mmCIF file of C-alpha atoms in Angstrom:
data_model
loop_
_atom_site.group_PDB
_atom_site.id
_atom_site.type_symbol
_atom_site.label_atom_id
_atom_site.label_comp_id
_atom_site.label_asym_id
_atom_site.label_seq_id
_atom_site.Cartn_x
_atom_site.Cartn_y
_atom_site.Cartn_z
ATOM 1 C CA MET A 289 60.972 -57.380 -159.780
ATOM 2 C CA SER A 290 57.861 -57.312 -161.948
ATOM 3 C CA ASP A 291 55.835 -60.495 -162.511
ATOM 4 C CA GLY A 292 54.290 -59.118 -165.691
ATOM 5 C CA ASP A 293 55.918 -61.750 -167.920
ATOM 6 C CA SER A 294 54.740 -65.311 -167.762
ATOM 7 C CA ASP A 295 57.140 -67.904 -166.363
ATOM 8 C CA GLY A 296 56.352 -70.066 -169.368
ATOM 9 C CA ASP A 297 55.694 -73.212 -167.341
ATOM 10 C CA GLY A 298 52.980 -74.572 -165.147
ATOM 11 C CA ASP A 299 52.780 -75.167 -161.439
ATOM 12 C CA THR A 300 54.796 -78.227 -160.454
ATOM 13 C CA GLY A 301 52.696 -78.732 -157.359
ATOM 14 C CA GLY A 302 55.722 -78.794 -155.075
ATOM 15 C CA ARG A 303 59.461 -79.309 -155.068
ATOM 16 C CA THR A 304 60.827 -80.721 -158.307
ATOM 17 C CA GLU A 305 62.724 -83.966 -158.072
ATOM 18 C CA ILE A 306 66.464 -83.269 -157.853
ATOM 19 C CA SER A 307 68.492 -84.482 -160.791
ATOM 20 C CA THR A 308 70.881 -87.372 -160.293
ATOM 21 C CA GLU A 309 73.075 -86.412 -163.238
ATOM 22 C CA THR A 310 76.788 -86.163 -162.451
ATOM 23 C CA GLU A 311 77.660 -83.593 -165.135
ATOM 24 C CA PRO A 312 77.963 -80.055 -163.725
ATOM 25 C CA SER A 313 74.987 -77.809 -164.389
ATOM 26 C CA VAL A 314 75.193 -74.071 -163.668
ATOM 27 C CA LEU A 315 72.662 -71.270 -164.034
ATOM 28 C CA VAL A 316 74.145 -67.781 -164.498
ATOM 29 C CA LEU A 317 71.975 -64.812 -163.514
ATOM 30 C CA ARG A 318 71.899 -61.736 -165.748
ATOM 31 C CA LYS A 319 73.637 -58.974 -163.751
ATOM 32 C CA GLY A 320 77.261 -58.322 -164.726
ATOM 33 C CA THR A 321 79.943 -56.198 -163.076
ATOM 34 C CA HIS A 322 82.684 -53.702 -163.931
ATOM 35 C CA GLY A 323 80.951 -52.931 -167.230
ATOM 36 C CA VAL A 324 81.875 -56.324 -168.686
ATOM 37 C CA PRO A 325 79.051 -58.282 -170.378
ATOM 38 C CA ILE A 326 77.769 -61.221 -168.344
ATOM 39 C CA GLU A 327 78.073 -63.341 -171.507
ATOM 40 C CA GLU A 328 81.842 -63.363 -170.912
ATOM 41 C CA TYR A 329 81.344 -64.958 -167.500
ATOM 42 C CA ALA A 330 79.087 -67.642 -168.979
ATOM 43 C CA ALA A 331 81.638 -68.278 -171.732
ATOM 44 C CA ALA A 332 84.462 -68.601 -169.189
ATOM 45 C CA LEU A 333 82.425 -71.182 -167.268
ATOM 46 C CA ARG A 334 81.655 -73.134 -170.451
ATOM 47 C CA ASP A 335 85.360 -73.235 -171.295
ATOM 48 C CA ARG A 336 86.040 -74.821 -167.913
ATOM 49 C CA LEU A 337 83.030 -77.139 -167.941
ATOM 50 C CA PRO A 338 83.105 -78.571 -171.482
ATOM 51 C CA ASP A 339 81.046 -81.597 -170.480
ATOM 52 C CA GLY A 340 78.635 -79.654 -168.312
ATOM 53 C CA SER A 341 75.697 -77.333 -168.871
ATOM 54 C CA VAL A 342 76.000 -73.580 -168.387
ATOM 55 C CA GLU A 343 72.776 -71.664 -168.985
ATOM 56 C CA LEU A 344 72.580 -67.871 -168.972
ATOM 57 C CA ALA A 345 69.312 -66.287 -167.839
ATOM 58 C CA ARG A 346 69.548 -63.078 -169.846
ATOM 59 C CA THR A 347 66.157 -61.551 -168.978
ATOM 60 C CA PRO A 348 64.024 -61.253 -165.819
ATOM 61 C CA ALA A 349 61.534 -63.737 -167.247
ATOM 62 C CA ALA A 350 64.309 -66.230 -168.010
ATOM 63 C CA GLU A 351 65.634 -65.895 -164.476
ATOM 64 C CA ARG A 352 62.205 -66.584 -162.986
ATOM 65 C CA LYS A 353 61.711 -69.595 -165.223
ATOM 66 C CA LEU A 354 65.132 -71.222 -165.051
ATOM 67 C CA ILE A 355 65.820 -70.764 -161.357
ATOM 68 C CA ARG A 356 62.862 -72.955 -160.435
ATOM 69 C CA ASP A 357 64.711 -76.184 -161.216
ATOM 70 C CA ALA A 358 68.303 -74.983 -160.779
ATOM 71 C CA GLU A 359 70.405 -76.535 -158.052
ATOM 72 C CA PHE A 360 73.632 -74.568 -158.627
ATOM 73 C CA VAL A 361 73.248 -70.847 -159.374
ATOM 74 C CA THR A 362 75.837 -68.105 -159.698
ATOM 75 C CA GLY A 363 75.439 -64.355 -159.918
ATOM 76 C CA MET A 364 76.173 -60.968 -158.408
ATOM 77 C CA VAL A 365 72.842 -60.639 -156.601
ATOM 78 C CA LEU A 366 69.933 -62.843 -155.591
ATOM 79 C CA GLU A 367 66.775 -60.973 -154.717
ATOM 80 C CA GLU A 368 64.432 -62.531 -152.184
ATOM 81 C CA ASP A 369 61.523 -62.795 -154.630
ATOM 82 C CA LEU A 370 63.751 -64.734 -157.014
ATOM 83 C CA LEU A 371 64.996 -66.923 -154.174
ATOM 84 C CA GLU A 372 61.396 -67.840 -153.360
ATOM 85 C CA ARG A 373 61.051 -69.307 -156.854
ATOM 86 C CA ALA A 374 64.229 -71.401 -156.482
ATOM 87 C CA GLU A 375 62.570 -74.636 -155.427
ATOM 88 C CA ASN A 376 65.677 -76.841 -155.760
ATOM 89 C CA LEU A 377 68.489 -74.406 -154.997
ATOM 90 C CA GLU A 378 71.399 -76.059 -153.180
ATOM 91 C CA VAL A 379 74.336 -73.708 -153.904
ATOM 92 C CA PHE A 380 74.518 -69.999 -154.654
ATOM 93 C CA ALA A 381 77.965 -68.971 -155.887
ATOM 94 C CA CYS A 382 78.105 -65.243 -155.261
ATOM 95 C CA ALA A 383 80.245 -63.471 -157.852
ATOM 96 C CA TYR A 384 81.338 -60.819 -155.346
ATOM 97 C CA ALA A 385 83.732 -61.238 -152.437
ATOM 98 C CA GLY A 386 81.208 -59.604 -150.113
ATOM 99 C CA THR A 387 77.879 -61.237 -149.334
ATOM 100 C CA GLY A 388 76.296 -58.575 -147.125
ATOM 101 C CA HIS A 389 73.878 -57.629 -149.925
ATOM 102 C CA LEU A 390 72.400 -61.133 -150.060
ATOM 103 C CA PRO A 391 69.393 -62.386 -148.039
ATOM 104 C CA MET A 392 71.747 -64.516 -145.943
ATOM 105 C CA ASP A 393 69.236 -65.327 -143.201
ATOM 106 C CA ARG A 394 66.730 -66.631 -145.711
ATOM 107 C CA LEU A 395 69.415 -68.606 -147.541
ATOM 108 C CA GLU A 396 70.442 -70.180 -144.258
ATOM 109 C CA GLN A 397 66.835 -71.059 -143.436
ATOM 110 C CA ARG A 398 66.570 -72.737 -146.824
ATOM 111 C CA GLY A 399 69.788 -74.677 -146.239
ATOM 112 C CA VAL A 400 71.472 -73.127 -149.278
ATOM 113 C CA THR A 401 75.258 -73.236 -149.346
ATOM 114 C CA VAL A 402 76.766 -69.858 -150.221
ATOM 115 C CA THR A 403 80.242 -69.293 -151.661
ATOM 116 C CA ASN A 404 81.952 -66.034 -152.579
ATOM 117 C CA ALA A 405 84.613 -64.674 -154.931
ATOM 118 C CA SER A 406 87.327 -64.247 -152.321
ATOM 119 C CA GLY A 407 90.773 -64.215 -153.942
ATOM 120 C CA VAL A 408 89.602 -62.969 -157.329
ATOM 121 C CA HIS A 409 90.664 -59.393 -156.541
ATOM 122 C CA GLY A 410 94.054 -60.086 -154.978
ATOM 123 C CA PRO A 411 96.399 -59.228 -157.887
ATOM 124 C CA ASN A 412 94.591 -56.158 -159.222
ATOM 125 C CA ILE A 413 93.801 -54.527 -155.883
ATOM 126 C CA GLY A 414 97.320 -55.369 -154.685
ATOM 127 C CA GLU A 415 98.668 -53.445 -157.679
ATOM 128 C CA HIS A 416 96.249 -50.570 -157.029
ATOM 129 C CA VAL A 417 97.512 -50.253 -153.457
ATOM 130 C CA LEU A 418 101.136 -50.413 -154.527
ATOM 131 C CA GLY A 419 100.533 -47.736 -157.161
ATOM 132 C CA SER A 420 98.840 -45.511 -154.576
ATOM 133 C CA ILE A 421 101.751 -45.875 -152.180
ATOM 134 C CA LEU A 422 104.329 -45.137 -154.880
ATOM 135 C CA ARG A 423 102.333 -42.100 -156.023
ATOM 136 C CA PHE A 424 102.707 -40.508 -152.604
ATOM 137 C CA THR A 425 106.242 -41.782 -152.056
ATOM 138 C CA ARG A 426 107.613 -40.222 -155.239
ATOM 139 C CA ARG A 427 105.036 -37.386 -155.207
ATOM 140 C CA PHE A 428 103.918 -37.963 -158.773
ATOM 141 C CA HIS A 429 100.941 -35.660 -158.164
ATOM 142 C CA VAL A 430 103.367 -32.764 -157.664
ATOM 143 C CA GLY A 431 105.188 -33.707 -160.863
ATOM 144 C CA ASN A 432 101.873 -33.836 -162.748
ATOM 145 C CA ARG A 433 100.942 -30.362 -161.550
ATOM 146 C CA ARG A 434 104.264 -28.930 -162.631
ATOM 147 C CA GLN A 435 104.033 -30.650 -166.001
ATOM 148 C CA ARG A 436 100.608 -29.103 -166.601
ATOM 149 C CA ARG A 437 102.198 -25.729 -165.894
ATOM 150 C CA ARG A 438 105.221 -26.571 -168.069
ATOM 151 C CA GLU A 439 107.306 -25.763 -165.038
ATOM 152 C CA TRP A 440 110.765 -27.379 -164.855
ATOM 153 C CA ARG A 441 111.384 -27.116 -161.114
ATOM 154 C CA HIS A 442 112.703 -29.786 -158.799
ATOM 155 C CA TYR A 443 110.713 -30.960 -155.789
ATOM 156 C CA GLN A 444 111.511 -33.179 -152.819
ATOM 157 C CA ALA A 445 110.261 -36.786 -152.742
ATOM 158 C CA HIS A 446 110.273 -39.700 -150.315
ATOM 159 C CA GLU A 447 111.690 -43.225 -150.311
ATOM 160 C CA LEU A 448 109.642 -46.340 -149.649
ATOM 161 C CA GLN A 449 112.533 -48.486 -148.460
ATOM 162 C CA GLY A 450 112.719 -48.576 -144.680
ATOM 163 C CA SER A 451 109.104 -47.487 -144.241
ATOM 164 C CA THR A 452 106.527 -49.247 -142.088
ATOM 165 C CA VAL A 453 103.324 -50.335 -143.818
ATOM 166 C CA THR A 454 100.404 -51.439 -141.659
ATOM 167 C CA ILE A 455 97.820 -53.594 -143.442
ATOM 168 C CA VAL A 456 94.427 -53.934 -141.768
ATOM 169 C CA GLY A 457 92.928 -57.197 -142.982
ATOM 170 C CA LEU A 458 95.018 -60.185 -144.047
ATOM 171 C CA GLY A 459 92.615 -61.940 -146.377
ATOM 172 C CA ALA A 460 93.367 -62.464 -150.056
ATOM 173 C CA ILE A 461 93.727 -58.736 -150.726
ATOM 174 C CA GLY A 462 95.833 -57.941 -147.667
ATOM 175 C CA THR A 463 98.042 -60.918 -148.446
ATOM 176 C CA ALA A 464 98.482 -59.762 -152.054
ATOM 177 C CA VAL A 465 99.485 -56.306 -150.816
ATOM 178 C CA ALA A 466 102.049 -57.753 -148.419
ATOM 179 C CA GLN A 467 103.521 -59.966 -151.140
ATOM 180 C CA ARG A 468 103.914 -57.060 -153.541
ATOM 181 C CA LEU A 469 105.663 -54.983 -150.894
ATOM 182 C CA GLU A 470 108.314 -57.626 -150.179
ATOM 183 C CA PRO A 471 110.881 -56.393 -152.756
ATOM 184 C CA PHE A 472 110.738 -52.811 -151.448
ATOM 185 C CA GLY A 473 112.508 -53.398 -148.149
ATOM 186 C CA VAL A 474 109.654 -52.256 -145.921
ATOM 187 C CA GLU A 475 108.577 -53.405 -142.465
ATOM 188 C CA THR A 476 105.015 -54.721 -142.531
ATOM 189 C CA VAL A 477 102.478 -54.996 -139.709
ATOM 190 C CA GLY A 478 99.290 -56.990 -140.236
ATOM 191 C CA VAL A 479 96.075 -56.514 -138.282
ATOM 192 C CA ARG A 480 93.576 -59.348 -138.089
ATOM 193 C CA TYR A 481 90.941 -60.785 -135.764
ATOM 194 C CA THR A 482 93.021 -63.876 -134.985
ATOM 195 C CA PRO A 483 96.654 -62.723 -134.725
ATOM 196 C CA GLU A 484 97.661 -66.144 -133.423
ATOM 197 C CA LYS A 485 97.219 -67.432 -136.984
ATOM 198 C CA GLY A 486 100.136 -65.284 -138.106
ATOM 199 C CA GLY A 487 100.291 -64.021 -141.646
ATOM 200 C CA PRO A 488 102.454 -62.769 -144.520
ATOM 201 C CA THR A 489 103.591 -59.648 -142.637
ATOM 202 C CA ASP A 490 106.642 -59.216 -140.401
ATOM 203 C CA GLU A 491 104.368 -58.731 -137.403
ATOM 204 C CA VAL A 492 100.717 -59.562 -136.753
ATOM 205 C CA ILE A 493 98.519 -57.919 -134.141
ATOM 206 C CA GLY A 494 94.826 -57.938 -133.277
ATOM 207 C CA PHE A 495 92.298 -55.131 -132.900
ATOM 208 C CA ASP A 496 93.143 -54.441 -129.276
ATOM 209 C CA PRO A 497 93.066 -50.615 -129.108
ATOM 210 C CA GLU A 498 96.371 -50.287 -127.270
ATOM 211 C CA ALA A 499 98.295 -52.550 -129.656
ATOM 212 C CA PHE A 500 96.568 -50.999 -132.667
ATOM 213 C CA HIS A 501 97.496 -47.446 -131.688
ATOM 214 C CA GLU A 502 101.057 -48.498 -130.956
ATOM 215 C CA ALA A 503 101.217 -49.768 -134.545
ATOM 216 C CA LEU A 504 99.618 -46.570 -135.894
ATOM 217 C CA ALA A 505 102.219 -44.460 -134.122
ATOM 218 C CA ARG A 506 105.021 -46.017 -136.215
ATOM 219 C CA THR A 507 103.069 -46.378 -139.479
ATOM 220 C CA ASP A 508 104.135 -44.567 -142.645
ATOM 221 C CA TYR A 509 101.467 -46.113 -144.901
ATOM 222 C CA LEU A 510 98.167 -47.402 -143.521
ATOM 223 C CA VAL A 511 96.375 -49.795 -145.882
ATOM 224 C CA LEU A 512 92.767 -50.756 -145.164
ATOM 225 C CA ALA A 513 91.807 -54.057 -146.803
ATOM 226 C CA CYS A 514 89.341 -55.417 -144.251
ATOM 227 C CA PRO A 515 85.630 -56.251 -144.386
ATOM 228 C CA LEU A 516 83.137 -53.838 -142.869
ATOM 229 C CA THR A 517 82.073 -55.245 -139.505
ATOM 230 C CA GLU A 518 81.045 -53.883 -136.131
ATOM 231 C CA THR A 519 84.729 -53.912 -135.190
ATOM 232 C CA THR A 520 86.000 -52.105 -138.278
ATOM 233 C CA ARG A 521 83.182 -49.567 -138.735
ATOM 234 C CA GLY A 522 84.690 -46.184 -137.834
ATOM 235 C CA LEU A 523 88.001 -47.856 -136.963
ATOM 236 C CA ILE A 524 90.005 -44.942 -138.354
ATOM 237 C CA ASP A 525 88.493 -42.170 -136.287
ATOM 238 C CA ARG A 526 89.771 -38.898 -134.889
ATOM 239 C CA ASP A 527 91.885 -40.659 -132.260
ATOM 240 C CA ALA A 528 93.522 -42.779 -134.959
ATOM 241 C CA PHE A 529 94.370 -39.748 -137.079
ATOM 242 C CA VAL A 530 95.854 -37.984 -134.076
ATOM 243 C CA THR A 531 98.020 -41.024 -133.343
ATOM 244 C CA LEU A 532 99.287 -41.333 -136.922
ATOM 245 C CA ASP A 533 102.464 -39.477 -137.819
ATOM 246 C CA PRO A 534 101.890 -36.283 -139.861
ATOM 247 C CA GLU A 535 103.867 -37.907 -142.714
ATOM 248 C CA ALA A 536 101.598 -40.972 -142.798
ATOM 249 C CA VAL A 537 99.438 -41.819 -145.823
ATOM 250 C CA LEU A 538 96.074 -43.606 -145.716
ATOM 251 C CA VAL A 539 95.085 -46.038 -148.486
ATOM 252 C CA ASN A 540 91.509 -47.349 -148.286
ATOM 253 C CA VAL A 541 90.422 -50.225 -150.554
ATOM 254 C CA ALA A 542 88.129 -51.738 -147.914
ATOM 255 C CA ARG A 543 84.792 -49.981 -147.386
ATOM 256 C CA GLY A 544 84.106 -46.284 -146.919
ATOM 257 C CA PRO A 545 82.637 -46.497 -143.394
ATOM 258 C CA VAL A 546 85.852 -48.063 -142.032
ATOM 259 C CA VAL A 547 87.014 -44.425 -141.994
ATOM 260 C CA ASP A 548 85.195 -41.623 -140.181
ATOM 261 C CA THR A 549 84.811 -39.134 -143.038
ATOM 262 C CA ASP A 550 84.499 -36.066 -140.795
ATOM 263 C CA ALA A 551 87.667 -37.095 -138.978
ATOM 264 C CA LEU A 552 89.448 -37.620 -142.313
ATOM 265 C CA LEU A 553 88.466 -34.119 -143.439
ATOM 266 C CA GLU A 554 89.790 -32.647 -140.219
ATOM 267 C CA ALA A 555 93.011 -34.640 -140.556
ATOM 268 C CA VAL A 556 93.631 -33.438 -144.108
ATOM 269 C CA ARG A 557 92.742 -29.828 -143.344
ATOM 270 C CA SER A 558 94.912 -29.790 -140.219
ATOM 271 C CA ASN A 559 97.884 -31.601 -141.807
ATOM 272 C CA TRP A 560 97.585 -34.522 -139.411
ATOM 273 C CA ILE A 561 98.448 -36.840 -142.331
ATOM 274 C CA ARG A 562 100.381 -36.395 -145.567
ATOM 275 C CA GLY A 563 97.526 -37.600 -147.736
ATOM 276 C CA ALA A 564 94.999 -40.278 -148.577
ATOM 277 C CA ALA A 565 94.188 -42.562 -151.508
ATOM 278 C CA LEU A 566 90.510 -43.488 -151.405
ATOM 279 C CA ASP A 567 88.953 -46.088 -153.682
ATOM 280 C CA VAL A 568 85.926 -46.183 -151.385
ATOM 281 C CA THR A 569 84.197 -43.359 -149.545
ATOM 282 C CA ASP A 570 81.408 -42.675 -147.088
ATOM 283 C CA PRO A 571 79.030 -41.625 -148.542
ATOM 284 C CA GLU A 572 79.456 -43.476 -151.823
ATOM 285 C CA PRO A 573 79.259 -42.309 -154.522
ATOM 286 C CA LEU A 574 80.941 -39.190 -153.178
ATOM 287 C CA PRO A 575 78.643 -36.185 -153.862
ATOM 288 C CA GLU A 576 79.934 -33.694 -156.413
ATOM 289 C CA ASP A 577 80.052 -30.898 -153.833
ATOM 290 C CA HIS A 578 81.906 -32.898 -151.183
ATOM 291 C CA PRO A 579 85.050 -31.110 -149.945
ATOM 292 C CA LEU A 580 87.213 -34.229 -150.292
ATOM 293 C CA TRP A 581 87.278 -33.657 -154.064
ATOM 294 C CA ASN A 582 89.215 -30.423 -153.603
ATOM 295 C CA PHE A 583 92.433 -31.627 -151.951
ATOM 296 C CA GLU A 584 95.438 -32.318 -154.140
ATOM 297 C CA ASN A 585 96.786 -34.737 -151.517
ATOM 298 C CA VAL A 586 93.577 -36.804 -151.575
ATOM 299 C CA LYS A 587 93.461 -39.220 -154.525
ATOM 300 C CA ILE A 588 89.949 -40.503 -155.246
ATOM 301 C CA THR A 589 89.071 -43.382 -157.555
ATOM 302 C CA PRO A 590 85.422 -44.469 -158.053
ATOM 303 C CA HIS A 591 85.539 -47.885 -156.337
ATOM 304 C CA ASN A 592 87.618 -48.979 -159.303
ATOM 305 C CA ALA A 593 90.432 -50.982 -157.706
ATOM 306 C CA GLY A 594 88.459 -54.160 -158.255
ATOM 307 C CA HIS A 595 88.422 -53.835 -162.027
ATOM 308 C CA THR A 596 90.519 -56.303 -163.967
ATOM 309 C CA PRO A 597 90.038 -57.829 -167.431
ATOM 310 C CA LYS A 598 90.676 -61.194 -165.774
ATOM 311 C CA TYR A 599 87.835 -60.954 -163.247
ATOM 312 C CA TYR A 600 85.479 -63.441 -164.908
ATOM 313 C CA ASP A 601 88.326 -65.857 -165.674
ATOM 314 C CA ARG A 602 89.459 -65.969 -162.054
ATOM 315 C CA LEU A 603 85.898 -66.229 -160.820
ATOM 316 C CA ALA A 604 85.102 -69.011 -163.285
ATOM 317 C CA GLU A 605 88.040 -71.083 -161.995
ATOM 318 C CA ILE A 606 86.518 -71.122 -158.505
ATOM 319 C CA VAL A 607 82.900 -71.596 -159.554
ATOM 320 C CA ALA A 608 83.621 -74.313 -162.138
ATOM 321 C CA GLU A 609 85.615 -76.325 -159.606
ATOM 322 C CA ASN A 610 82.793 -76.009 -157.076
ATOM 323 C CA ALA A 611 80.240 -77.028 -159.707
ATOM 324 C CA ARG A 612 82.258 -80.193 -160.400
ATOM 325 C CA ARG A 613 82.508 -81.001 -156.693
ATOM 326 C CA PHE A 614 78.796 -80.458 -156.263
ATOM 327 C CA ALA A 615 77.916 -82.651 -159.245
ATOM 328 C CA GLU A 616 80.164 -85.453 -158.032
ATOM 329 C CA GLY A 617 78.991 -85.272 -154.396
ATOM 330 C CA ASP A 618 75.978 -86.770 -152.740
ATOM 331 C CA GLY A 619 74.593 -83.490 -151.436
ATOM 332 C CA ASP A 620 75.949 -83.850 -147.909
ATOM 333 C CA GLY A 621 79.354 -82.948 -146.586
ATOM 334 C CA ILE A 622 80.634 -81.492 -149.871
ATOM 335 C CA GLU A 623 83.583 -79.188 -149.306
ATOM 336 C CA LEU A 624 83.455 -76.163 -151.591
ATOM 337 C CA GLN A 625 86.016 -73.419 -152.122
ATOM 338 C CA ASN A 626 85.222 -70.051 -150.512
ATOM 339 C CA GLN A 627 82.268 -71.467 -148.618
ATOM 340 C CA VAL A 628 80.554 -68.805 -146.526
ATOM 341 C CA ARG A 629 77.517 -70.766 -145.309
ATOM 342 C CA PRO A 630 76.456 -73.065 -143.837
#
């Protein structure tokens, strides 16, 4: 980020004295998401903090100036050079569910508490997954093709009831998927790191390869809703596709690298699976000349499952509550929603 613009204030000569005010005070950084103006996020916070202060840093210069004294900051990103200017930062409320793009080590060194937007995406991504499953179940893509051709010809479809849906990841999104599947009479299998915690599915297993492949062997719809970690990177590889039934469908709303793209191409070309619905890919964005674009039984959306007109409202509920807790606390031992660190 350029330092060409003046900060507009002088050197404080050290760390500014932390305010003792009890009214919530929030600084909103300028980057928005999903094509929705960041002003709407600031407005949603103001609605929920009528007695507090919500300031929007709308330019790079404003960010550099205002972050110096801010204790509670929220935004999509926080670059390291901006973090270095944040002399009094106590809480960074990340506006994304994932925090891998943040300088987490430096934030930890500084003792900054980090929260995320976990739970904001549950309803909309749950609906996206359900729509993807129903598309393949009732073969709407075949109907669309025949409509384009003005061809009145029956085709065979499938039925969701009685199917087995395996959901990898039982966080807010995986839970929302499981809840939305309940009325359809399906058997659900959840996969999580700590299966002893149970979950919203009929059965919960861990990532043990033997148990995982046993689940894959009886899976009709495989939903990926997990974070990208060392365990999940390349989880759905060639062996996984071979284990899956040829009538199985893959739905990925997690991260592209959870699936081995070369193995997916081989699986689609060789009819090892019935199809795939991909909201995320590896690489991403998917290059225009990539062969995955060319398969009718591969549905690709541009990392769009997370879009919802209610995103900022849901996010503001979490962040405003945390801002109140922070303002009312003494700085130590404050319990915040969605706390990632420390």
